[in-house]
mmCIF file of C-alpha atoms in Angstrom:
data_model
loop_
_atom_site.group_PDB
_atom_site.id
_atom_site.type_symbol
_atom_site.label_atom_id
_atom_site.label_comp_id
_atom_site.label_asym_id
_atom_site.label_seq_id
_atom_site.Cartn_x
_atom_site.Cartn_y
_atom_site.Cartn_z
ATOM 1 C CA UNK A 1 0.000 0.000 0.000
ATOM 2 C CA UNK A 2 1.503 3.332 -1.074
ATOM 3 C CA UNK A 3 0.992 6.181 1.395
ATOM 4 C CA UNK A 4 0.210 9.666 0.112
ATOM 5 C CA UNK A 5 1.672 12.792 1.670
ATOM 6 C CA UNK A 6 -1.777 13.777 2.965
ATOM 7 C CA UNK A 7 -2.399 10.402 4.620
ATOM 8 C CA UNK A 8 1.065 10.323 6.218
ATOM 9 C CA UNK A 9 0.683 13.849 7.605
ATOM 10 C CA UNK A 10 -2.749 12.889 8.919
ATOM 11 C CA UNK A 11 -1.343 9.720 10.499
ATOM 12 C CA UNK A 12 1.484 11.662 12.160
ATOM 13 C CA UNK A 13 -1.083 14.079 13.530
ATOM 14 C CA UNK A 14 -3.217 11.297 14.973
ATOM 15 C CA UNK A 15 -0.296 9.595 16.673
ATOM 16 C CA UNK A 16 1.658 12.755 17.321
ATOM 17 C CA UNK A 17 -0.518 15.449 18.819
ATOM 18 C CA UNK A 18 0.026 14.243 22.366
ATOM 19 C CA UNK A 19 3.754 13.677 21.927
ATOM 20 C CA UNK A 20 4.360 17.051 20.332
ATOM 21 C CA UNK A 21 2.607 18.560 23.335
ATOM 22 C CA UNK A 22 4.756 16.486 25.664
ATOM 23 C CA UNK A 23 8.025 17.758 24.233
ATOM 24 C CA UNK A 24 7.046 21.326 23.497
ATOM 25 C CA UNK A 25 5.228 22.193 26.711
ATOM 26 C CA UNK A 26 5.470 25.913 26.170
ATOM 27 C CA UNK A 27 3.408 25.671 22.990
ATOM 28 C CA UNK A 28 0.377 23.727 24.247
ATOM 29 C CA UNK A 29 -2.931 24.956 25.620
ATOM 30 C CA UNK A 30 -2.931 25.313 29.381
ATOM 31 C CA UNK A 31 -4.960 22.865 31.427
ATOM 32 C CA UNK A 32 -7.761 24.399 33.444
ATOM 33 C CA UNK A 33 -7.048 25.219 37.076
ATOM 34 C CA UNK A 34 -8.098 22.315 39.317
ATOM 35 C CA UNK A 35 -10.643 22.768 42.056
ATOM 36 C CA UNK A 36 -9.731 23.016 45.747
ATOM 37 C CA UNK A 37 -11.390 19.625 46.250
ATOM 38 C CA UNK A 38 -8.811 18.112 43.921
ATOM 39 C CA UNK A 39 -5.709 19.862 45.216
ATOM 40 C CA UNK A 40 -6.480 19.568 48.914
ATOM 41 C CA UNK A 41 -5.284 21.907 51.653
ATOM 42 C CA UNK A 42 -2.046 23.868 51.482
ATOM 43 C CA UNK A 43 0.819 22.151 53.301
ATOM 44 C CA UNK A 44 3.288 25.004 52.983
ATOM 45 C CA UNK A 45 5.331 25.320 56.150
ATOM 46 C CA UNK A 46 4.067 22.053 57.622
ATOM 47 C CA UNK A 47 6.811 19.950 59.227
ATOM 48 C CA UNK A 48 7.277 16.730 57.247
ATOM 49 C CA UNK A 49 9.352 13.745 58.288
ATOM 50 C CA UNK A 50 10.315 10.331 57.007
ATOM 51 C CA UNK A 51 9.910 8.874 60.521
ATOM 52 C CA UNK A 52 6.261 7.883 60.116
ATOM 53 C CA UNK A 53 4.895 5.561 62.854
ATOM 54 C CA UNK A 54 3.612 2.299 61.433
ATOM 55 C CA UNK A 55 0.391 2.704 63.371
ATOM 56 C CA UNK A 56 -0.236 5.943 61.480
ATOM 57 C CA UNK A 57 -0.500 4.035 58.174
ATOM 58 C CA UNK A 58 -4.239 3.443 57.772
ATOM 59 C CA UNK A 59 -4.809 3.337 54.014
ATOM 60 C CA UNK A 60 -2.990 2.403 50.799
ATOM 61 C CA UNK A 61 -0.907 4.619 48.560
ATOM 62 C CA UNK A 62 -1.898 4.216 44.906
ATOM 63 C CA UNK A 63 0.985 3.911 42.425
ATOM 64 C CA UNK A 64 0.266 3.650 38.685
ATOM 65 C CA UNK A 65 3.072 2.744 36.282
ATOM 66 C CA UNK A 66 3.504 1.804 32.656
ATOM 67 C CA UNK A 67 4.231 -1.717 31.451
ATOM 68 C CA UNK A 68 8.012 -2.006 31.740
ATOM 69 C CA UNK A 69 9.650 -4.745 33.832
ATOM 70 C CA UNK A 70 6.504 -5.014 35.934
ATOM 71 C CA UNK A 71 7.947 -7.918 37.926
ATOM 72 C CA UNK A 72 10.890 -5.815 39.090
ATOM 73 C CA UNK A 73 8.623 -2.913 40.051
ATOM 74 C CA UNK A 74 6.410 -5.248 42.075
ATOM 75 C CA UNK A 75 9.480 -6.657 43.808
ATOM 76 C CA UNK A 76 10.697 -3.146 44.668
ATOM 77 C CA UNK A 77 7.302 -2.209 46.079
ATOM 78 C CA UNK A 78 7.237 -5.346 48.239
ATOM 79 C CA UNK A 79 10.674 -4.481 49.621
ATOM 80 C CA UNK A 80 9.598 -0.913 50.369
ATOM 81 C CA UNK A 81 6.410 -2.094 52.058
ATOM 82 C CA UNK A 82 8.287 -4.595 54.220
ATOM 83 C CA UNK A 83 10.985 -2.089 55.184
ATOM 84 C CA UNK A 84 8.568 0.634 56.245
ATOM 85 C CA UNK A 85 5.368 -1.240 57.131
ATOM 86 C CA UNK A 86 3.693 0.504 54.190
ATOM 87 C CA UNK A 87 0.648 -0.297 52.111
ATOM 88 C CA UNK A 88 1.006 0.341 48.377
ATOM 89 C CA UNK A 89 -1.511 -0.625 45.702
ATOM 90 C CA UNK A 90 0.427 -0.875 42.436
ATOM 91 C CA UNK A 91 -1.329 -0.949 39.054
ATOM 92 C CA UNK A 92 0.042 -1.195 35.511
ATOM 93 C CA UNK A 93 -1.596 1.163 33.004
ATOM 94 C CA UNK A 94 -1.667 -0.252 29.439
ATOM 95 C CA UNK A 95 -1.803 1.751 26.226
ATOM 96 C CA UNK A 96 -1.272 5.510 25.940
ATOM 97 C CA UNK A 97 0.015 6.074 29.456
ATOM 98 C CA UNK A 98 0.347 9.918 29.411
ATOM 99 C CA UNK A 99 -3.191 10.418 28.108
ATOM 100 C CA UNK A 100 -4.673 7.883 30.506
ATOM 101 C CA UNK A 101 -2.943 9.469 33.491
ATOM 102 C CA UNK A 102 -3.981 12.981 32.460
ATOM 103 C CA UNK A 103 -7.585 11.826 32.238
ATOM 104 C CA UNK A 104 -7.358 10.122 35.625
ATOM 105 C CA UNK A 105 -5.973 13.244 37.284
ATOM 106 C CA UNK A 106 -8.520 15.596 35.745
ATOM 107 C CA UNK A 107 -11.310 13.207 36.781
ATOM 108 C CA UNK A 108 -9.959 13.057 40.344
ATOM 109 C CA UNK A 109 -9.031 9.382 40.318
ATOM 110 C CA UNK A 110 -6.888 8.286 43.233
ATOM 111 C CA UNK A 111 -3.239 8.462 42.149
ATOM 112 C CA UNK A 112 -0.441 9.063 44.662
ATOM 113 C CA UNK A 113 2.613 8.311 42.506
ATOM 114 C CA UNK A 114 3.023 8.146 38.743
ATOM 115 C CA UNK A 115 5.677 8.251 36.027
ATOM 116 C CA UNK A 116 6.146 11.102 33.582
ATOM 117 C CA UNK A 117 8.540 12.878 31.245
ATOM 118 C CA UNK A 118 9.579 16.508 31.861
ATOM 119 C CA UNK A 119 7.247 18.473 29.594
ATOM 120 C CA UNK A 120 4.157 16.602 30.752
ATOM 121 C CA UNK A 121 5.282 17.084 34.326
ATOM 122 C CA UNK A 122 5.689 20.818 33.740
ATOM 123 C CA UNK A 123 2.145 21.104 32.389
ATOM 124 C CA UNK A 124 0.712 19.183 35.329
ATOM 125 C CA UNK A 125 2.685 21.200 37.857
ATOM 126 C CA UNK A 126 1.680 24.562 36.426
ATOM 127 C CA UNK A 127 -1.950 23.414 36.458
ATOM 128 C CA UNK A 128 -1.664 22.773 40.203
ATOM 129 C CA UNK A 129 -1.998 19.003 39.900
ATOM 130 C CA UNK A 130 1.312 18.047 41.544
ATOM 131 C CA UNK A 131 3.177 18.421 44.800
ATOM 132 C CA UNK A 132 6.722 19.659 44.388
ATOM 133 C CA UNK A 133 9.614 18.153 46.338
ATOM 134 C CA UNK A 134 10.822 21.317 48.039
ATOM 135 C CA UNK A 135 9.514 20.055 51.418
ATOM 136 C CA UNK A 136 11.051 16.599 50.936
ATOM 137 C CA UNK A 137 13.641 16.149 53.697
ATOM 138 C CA UNK A 138 16.220 14.766 51.246
ATOM 139 C CA UNK A 139 15.665 17.420 48.556
ATOM 140 C CA UNK A 140 18.999 19.197 49.185
ATOM 141 C CA UNK A 141 20.898 15.903 48.873
ATOM 142 C CA UNK A 142 19.006 14.970 45.705
ATOM 143 C CA UNK A 143 19.816 18.319 44.079
ATOM 144 C CA UNK A 144 23.467 18.044 45.066
ATOM 145 C CA UNK A 145 23.872 14.545 43.637
ATOM 146 C CA UNK A 146 21.931 14.873 40.370
ATOM 147 C CA UNK A 147 23.726 15.739 37.159
ATOM 148 C CA UNK A 148 22.911 19.249 35.985
ATOM 149 C CA UNK A 149 20.870 18.291 32.883
ATOM 150 C CA UNK A 150 18.685 15.908 34.905
ATOM 151 C CA UNK A 151 18.261 18.394 37.749
ATOM 152 C CA UNK A 152 17.181 21.053 35.245
ATOM 153 C CA UNK A 153 14.754 18.634 33.596
ATOM 154 C CA UNK A 154 13.144 17.964 36.976
ATOM 155 C CA UNK A 155 12.907 21.658 37.937
ATOM 156 C CA UNK A 156 10.051 24.010 37.011
ATOM 157 C CA UNK A 157 9.844 27.620 38.135
ATOM 158 C CA UNK A 158 12.732 26.989 40.515
ATOM 159 C CA UNK A 159 11.010 24.018 42.175
ATOM 160 C CA UNK A 160 12.079 20.380 42.112
ATOM 161 C CA UNK A 161 8.921 18.642 40.879
ATOM 162 C CA UNK A 162 10.067 15.040 40.414
ATOM 163 C CA UNK A 163 12.695 12.446 41.265
ATOM 164 C CA UNK A 164 14.449 10.495 38.489
ATOM 165 C CA UNK A 165 13.179 7.069 37.467
ATOM 166 C CA UNK A 166 15.621 6.653 34.581
ATOM 167 C CA UNK A 167 17.481 8.598 31.917
ATOM 168 C CA UNK A 168 18.217 7.580 28.344
ATOM 169 C CA UNK A 169 18.970 8.997 24.935
ATOM 170 C CA UNK A 170 15.959 8.244 22.747
ATOM 171 C CA UNK A 171 16.614 7.440 19.069
ATOM 172 C CA UNK A 172 20.340 7.005 19.198
ATOM 173 C CA UNK A 173 21.141 5.124 15.960
ATOM 174 C CA UNK A 174 22.589 1.641 16.425
ATOM 175 C CA UNK A 175 24.593 -0.165 13.758
ATOM 176 C CA UNK A 176 24.971 -3.737 12.573
ATOM 177 C CA UNK A 177 28.727 -3.931 12.108
ATOM 178 C CA UNK A 178 28.518 -7.415 10.547
ATOM 179 C CA UNK A 179 26.229 -6.422 7.678
ATOM 180 C CA UNK A 180 28.014 -3.092 7.177
ATOM 181 C CA UNK A 181 31.323 -4.923 6.799
ATOM 182 C CA UNK A 182 29.776 -7.289 4.259
ATOM 183 C CA UNK A 183 28.385 -4.288 2.356
ATOM 184 C CA UNK A 184 31.780 -2.589 2.318
ATOM 185 C CA UNK A 185 30.687 0.523 4.230
ATOM 186 C CA UNK A 186 33.831 2.017 5.821
ATOM 187 C CA UNK A 187 32.351 5.288 7.144
ATOM 188 C CA UNK A 188 29.384 6.337 9.248
ATOM 189 C CA UNK A 189 26.709 8.907 8.387
ATOM 190 C CA UNK A 190 26.824 12.068 10.507
ATOM 191 C CA UNK A 191 23.330 13.505 9.985
ATOM 192 C CA UNK A 192 19.829 12.168 9.405
ATOM 193 C CA UNK A 193 20.069 13.204 5.761
ATOM 194 C CA UNK A 194 23.367 11.336 5.397
ATOM 195 C CA UNK A 195 21.838 8.306 7.133
ATOM 196 C CA UNK A 196 19.071 8.151 4.543
ATOM 197 C CA UNK A 197 21.538 8.621 1.688
ATOM 198 C CA UNK A 198 23.809 5.930 3.092
ATOM 199 C CA UNK A 199 20.868 3.555 3.523
ATOM 200 C CA UNK A 200 19.874 4.098 -0.107
ATOM 201 C CA UNK A 201 23.443 3.462 -1.244
ATOM 202 C CA UNK A 202 23.504 0.192 0.731
ATOM 203 C CA UNK A 203 20.199 -1.090 -0.655
ATOM 204 C CA UNK A 204 20.686 -4.712 -1.709
ATOM 205 C CA UNK A 205 24.146 -4.973 -0.111
ATOM 206 C CA UNK A 206 25.390 -6.849 2.916
ATOM 207 C CA UNK A 207 22.703 -9.520 2.913
ATOM 208 C CA UNK A 208 19.865 -7.391 4.325
ATOM 209 C CA UNK A 209 16.480 -6.784 2.696
ATOM 210 C CA UNK A 210 15.949 -3.328 4.211
ATOM 211 C CA UNK A 211 18.907 -1.095 5.139
ATOM 212 C CA UNK A 212 17.047 0.857 7.847
ATOM 213 C CA UNK A 213 14.586 -0.135 10.570
ATOM 214 C CA UNK A 214 13.150 3.231 11.558
ATOM 215 C CA UNK A 215 11.391 3.739 14.888
ATOM 216 C CA UNK A 216 7.896 4.132 13.489
ATOM 217 C CA UNK A 217 6.168 1.727 15.862
ATOM 218 C CA UNK A 218 2.520 2.698 16.583
ATOM 219 C CA UNK A 219 2.903 3.605 20.249
ATOM 220 C CA UNK A 220 2.862 6.904 22.141
ATOM 221 C CA UNK A 221 6.677 6.771 22.209
ATOM 222 C CA UNK A 222 7.053 5.552 18.614
ATOM 223 C CA UNK A 223 6.463 7.299 15.301
ATOM 224 C CA UNK A 224 5.325 10.612 16.805
ATOM 225 C CA UNK A 225 8.235 10.831 19.239
ATOM 226 C CA UNK A 226 10.647 9.972 16.424
ATOM 227 C CA UNK A 227 9.159 12.725 14.258
ATOM 228 C CA UNK A 228 9.539 15.377 16.968
ATOM 229 C CA UNK A 229 13.062 14.282 17.859
ATOM 230 C CA UNK A 230 14.272 14.304 14.264
ATOM 231 C CA UNK A 231 12.767 17.754 13.777
ATOM 232 C CA UNK A 232 14.679 18.946 16.855
ATOM 233 C CA UNK A 233 17.929 17.363 15.630
ATOM 234 C CA UNK A 234 17.509 18.988 12.212
ATOM 235 C CA UNK A 235 16.342 22.368 13.570
ATOM 236 C CA UNK A 236 12.985 22.024 11.827
ATOM 237 C CA UNK A 237 10.501 24.409 13.433
ATOM 238 C CA UNK A 238 7.161 22.883 14.431
ATOM 239 C CA UNK A 239 5.588 26.065 15.829
ATOM 240 C CA UNK A 240 6.014 29.762 15.139
ATOM 241 C CA UNK A 241 6.647 32.439 17.769
ATOM 242 C CA UNK A 242 2.914 32.677 18.482
ATOM 243 C CA UNK A 243 2.629 28.935 19.108
ATOM 244 C CA UNK A 244 0.862 28.203 15.824
ATOM 245 C CA UNK A 245 1.735 24.877 14.148
ATOM 246 C CA UNK A 246 3.835 24.919 10.995
ATOM 247 C CA UNK A 247 2.308 21.838 9.400
ATOM 248 C CA UNK A 248 1.106 23.105 6.019
ATOM 249 C CA UNK A 249 2.186 21.219 2.919
ATOM 250 C CA UNK A 250 5.046 23.634 2.186
ATOM 251 C CA UNK A 251 6.558 23.428 5.674
ATOM 252 C CA UNK A 252 9.823 21.721 6.526
ATOM 253 C CA UNK A 253 7.890 19.345 8.780
ATOM 254 C CA UNK A 254 5.774 18.222 5.846
ATOM 255 C CA UNK A 255 8.954 17.873 3.806
ATOM 256 C CA UNK A 256 10.359 15.483 6.403
ATOM 257 C CA UNK A 257 7.223 13.356 6.204
ATOM 258 C CA UNK A 258 7.540 13.334 2.427
ATOM 259 C CA UNK A 259 11.143 12.175 2.860
ATOM 260 C CA UNK A 260 9.926 9.399 5.162
ATOM 261 C CA UNK A 261 7.280 8.378 2.634
ATOM 262 C CA UNK A 262 10.021 7.963 0.031
ATOM 263 C CA UNK A 263 11.903 5.600 2.338
ATOM 264 C CA UNK A 264 8.836 3.341 2.451
ATOM 265 C CA UNK A 265 8.039 3.574 -1.266
ATOM 266 C CA UNK A 266 11.648 2.763 -2.185
ATOM 267 C CA UNK A 267 11.747 -0.109 0.347
ATOM 268 C CA UNK A 268 14.550 1.396 2.381
ATOM 269 C CA UNK A 269 12.374 1.045 5.506
ATOM 270 C CA UNK A 270 9.872 -1.835 5.771
ATOM 271 C CA UNK A 271 6.240 -0.720 5.885
ATOM 272 C CA UNK A 272 5.457 -3.461 8.425
ATOM 273 C CA UNK A 273 7.338 -1.512 11.100
ATOM 274 C CA UNK A 274 4.121 0.548 11.398
ATOM 275 C CA UNK A 275 2.453 -2.441 13.079
ATOM 276 C CA UNK A 276 5.353 -3.726 15.208
ATOM 277 C CA UNK A 277 5.272 -3.929 18.974
ATOM 278 C CA UNK A 278 8.208 -2.455 20.867
ATOM 279 C CA UNK A 279 9.603 -5.895 21.708
ATOM 280 C CA UNK A 280 9.315 -7.065 18.094
ATOM 281 C CA UNK A 281 11.027 -3.882 16.945
ATOM 282 C CA UNK A 282 14.003 -4.293 19.272
ATOM 283 C CA UNK A 283 14.399 -8.015 18.646
ATOM 284 C CA UNK A 284 14.022 -7.617 14.887
ATOM 285 C CA UNK A 285 17.088 -5.397 14.703
ATOM 286 C CA UNK A 286 18.995 -7.637 17.120
ATOM 287 C CA UNK A 287 18.452 -10.562 14.737
ATOM 288 C CA UNK A 288 20.712 -8.791 12.244
ATOM 289 C CA UNK A 289 18.436 -8.042 9.298
ATOM 290 C CA UNK A 290 19.193 -4.300 9.001
ATOM 291 C CA UNK A 291 22.203 -2.000 8.806
ATOM 292 C CA UNK A 292 20.876 0.811 11.038
ATOM 293 C CA UNK A 293 18.098 1.421 13.537
ATOM 294 C CA UNK A 294 17.187 4.267 15.937
ATOM 295 C CA UNK A 295 16.706 2.744 19.379
ATOM 296 C CA UNK A 296 16.640 3.735 23.016
ATOM 297 C CA UNK A 297 20.211 3.967 24.248
ATOM 298 C CA UNK A 298 19.735 1.278 26.891
ATOM 299 C CA UNK A 299 18.574 -1.214 24.256
ATOM 300 C CA UNK A 300 22.247 -1.511 23.352
ATOM 301 C CA UNK A 301 22.302 -4.077 26.131
ATOM 302 C CA UNK A 302 19.864 -6.213 24.136
ATOM 303 C CA UNK A 303 21.823 -5.698 20.910
ATOM 304 C CA UNK A 304 24.933 -7.044 22.609
ATOM 305 C CA UNK A 305 23.333 -9.866 24.597
ATOM 306 C CA UNK A 306 24.211 -13.221 22.940
ATOM 307 C CA UNK A 307 21.031 -14.739 24.348
ATOM 308 C CA UNK A 308 18.848 -12.321 22.321
ATOM 309 C CA UNK A 309 21.080 -10.971 19.572
ATOM 310 C CA UNK A 310 22.819 -12.281 16.475
ATOM 311 C CA UNK A 311 25.003 -9.177 16.398
ATOM 312 C CA UNK A 312 26.268 -9.334 19.993
ATOM 313 C CA UNK A 313 29.599 -7.553 20.248
ATOM 314 C CA UNK A 314 29.088 -6.176 16.747
ATOM 315 C CA UNK A 315 26.689 -3.307 17.375
ATOM 316 C CA UNK A 316 27.535 0.260 18.320
ATOM 317 C CA UNK A 317 25.827 3.636 18.130
ATOM 318 C CA UNK A 318 26.620 6.402 15.642
ATOM 319 C CA UNK A 319 28.913 9.060 17.153
ATOM 320 C CA UNK A 320 27.749 12.642 17.555
ATOM 321 C CA UNK A 321 29.677 14.921 15.191
ATOM 322 C CA UNK A 322 27.608 17.299 13.038
ATOM 323 C CA UNK A 323 24.278 16.932 14.854
ATOM 324 C CA UNK A 324 22.705 15.164 17.854
ATOM 325 C CA UNK A 325 21.009 11.795 17.444
ATOM 326 C CA UNK A 326 17.715 11.857 19.348
ATOM 327 C CA UNK A 327 17.324 13.607 22.693
ATOM 328 C CA UNK A 328 18.063 13.019 26.356
ATOM 329 C CA UNK A 329 14.905 11.813 28.064
ATOM 330 C CA UNK A 330 14.298 11.810 31.806
ATOM 331 C CA UNK A 331 11.504 9.702 33.275
ATOM 332 C CA UNK A 332 10.437 10.934 36.691
ATOM 333 C CA UNK A 333 8.357 9.972 39.692
ATOM 334 C CA UNK A 334 5.626 12.560 40.310
ATOM 335 C CA UNK A 335 3.266 13.028 43.259
ATOM 336 C CA UNK A 336 -0.283 14.030 42.201
ATOM 337 C CA UNK A 337 -2.145 16.178 44.705
ATOM 338 C CA UNK A 338 -5.176 14.591 46.368
ATOM 339 C CA UNK A 339 -7.813 16.099 48.637
ATOM 340 C CA UNK A 340 -6.892 13.529 51.315
ATOM 341 C CA UNK A 341 -3.276 14.700 51.462
ATOM 342 C CA UNK A 342 -2.340 15.889 54.920
ATOM 343 C CA UNK A 343 1.155 16.074 56.414
ATOM 344 C CA UNK A 344 1.154 12.346 57.187
ATOM 345 C CA UNK A 345 0.079 11.250 53.701
ATOM 346 C CA UNK A 346 2.446 13.635 51.944
ATOM 347 C CA UNK A 347 5.304 12.364 54.094
ATOM 348 C CA UNK A 348 4.412 8.815 53.047
ATOM 349 C CA UNK A 349 4.299 9.840 49.384
ATOM 350 C CA UNK A 350 7.689 11.533 49.700
ATOM 351 C CA UNK A 351 9.079 8.417 51.328
ATOM 352 C CA UNK A 352 7.832 6.143 48.527
ATOM 353 C CA UNK A 353 9.146 8.461 45.798
ATOM 354 C CA UNK A 354 12.412 8.899 47.701
ATOM 355 C CA UNK A 355 12.916 5.151 47.942
ATOM 356 C CA UNK A 356 12.336 4.685 44.209
ATOM 357 C CA UNK A 357 14.028 7.847 42.972
ATOM 358 C CA UNK A 358 16.813 8.375 45.499
ATOM 359 C CA UNK A 359 17.908 6.260 48.468
ATOM 360 C CA UNK A 360 16.608 3.156 50.226
ATOM 361 C CA UNK A 361 16.355 2.612 53.990
ATOM 362 C CA UNK A 362 20.133 2.090 54.127
ATOM 363 C CA UNK A 363 20.897 5.394 52.431
ATOM 364 C CA UNK A 364 21.967 3.737 49.169
ATOM 365 C CA UNK A 365 20.982 4.376 45.547
ATOM 366 C CA UNK A 366 19.713 0.817 45.479
ATOM 367 C CA UNK A 367 16.791 1.130 43.054
ATOM 368 C CA UNK A 368 18.720 3.185 40.488
ATOM 369 C CA UNK A 369 21.585 0.701 40.787
ATOM 370 C CA UNK A 370 19.194 -2.193 40.193
ATOM 371 C CA UNK A 371 17.896 -0.582 37.012
ATOM 372 C CA UNK A 372 21.440 0.206 35.832
ATOM 373 C CA UNK A 373 22.641 -3.376 36.259
ATOM 374 C CA UNK A 374 19.497 -5.118 35.076
ATOM 375 C CA UNK A 375 18.486 -2.892 32.153
ATOM 376 C CA UNK A 376 21.383 -0.470 31.484
ATOM 377 C CA UNK A 377 19.177 2.466 32.492
ATOM 378 C CA UNK A 378 20.782 5.768 33.371
ATOM 379 C CA UNK A 379 19.728 7.381 36.634
ATOM 380 C CA UNK A 380 20.848 10.988 36.737
ATOM 381 C CA UNK A 381 23.220 10.202 39.617
ATOM 382 C CA UNK A 382 26.777 10.265 38.212
ATOM 383 C CA UNK A 383 28.143 8.481 41.287
ATOM 384 C CA UNK A 384 26.618 5.241 40.039
ATOM 385 C CA UNK A 385 28.852 5.331 36.969
ATOM 386 C CA UNK A 386 31.822 4.643 39.240
ATOM 387 C CA UNK A 387 30.143 1.863 41.190
ATOM 388 C CA UNK A 388 32.229 -1.312 40.579
ATOM 389 C CA UNK A 389 29.159 -3.541 40.257
ATOM 390 C CA UNK A 390 27.546 -1.201 37.731
ATOM 391 C CA UNK A 391 30.799 -0.991 35.756
ATOM 392 C CA UNK A 392 31.070 -4.776 35.740
#
């Protein structure tokens, strides 16, 4: 099936409206101010403490996460609950997580801790839907230990609004060194345009059917996120100074979609990627059937795992020279405001977020270290990069 320019632009709009809003928070409509019943009483100046008596824990904290390594998250929650005598009801939210969570918050569903990326978090915070972490007893230590880019990503209007879940570069381009060697490709592309030209030049070479597996999977972090990130890398404007979208047929954004359409028509990128799941997408490249593929940085662990990859030890990412590849992404733990939140409940919420996004009961970066070792996730805490077990 050949895709027209109009249908591809329409498809990008359907998948992409929410993601464009997520990354360009300053250019989206503001959410309406929540009611006092939703935000609860002001706790400014109230003394908060992590030393919460077990007998003071009467109800459950509600934590909603997306579907990534759910078994590990459940294990972490059990450990936290045992260590502190806590009660936590954990739920996995399928599908379009940001949209589902926004709907839940606006409709006053019970959510005490959630995940988010920075621009969404900024929108929620400015709408009065979130607690900040300025009253968290470990906030000064968190700020001191975070890397500057991650600290800035988690700060809005001078307030720390979240603790880091993980960091990663999204859409770094991984290579298949085996097929590139067979194709006789001695040099690497340095820009997206050069990547597409190189892929066209390698069509039919190196034993692969399609030179490029582009990240056009139909998820909220797939084709739309890839579109926004490539526009950012190429300095393609998506909005003008008044916040109006630049999506007409003569815009650079439309030109990029036309370029993408040509990659499908010329069979440089397989059309079936538009129906792939995330797992299928990652594993498909790891099987060795493509020269290049934009991936999440931490998926390099999969590419180089002999148990899952045919190119283990023979995959690397394109170096940054003329332009960036993708963007740094920071997933955070946020604390939605609830009408039931008093000093005791907010202290409990801080303690749960602090355990997951900072230190455990022993004062160690245990959760971030677990994610680093198990899934190669960054954390925002540079000290972990020198940890011998993480290095190993």
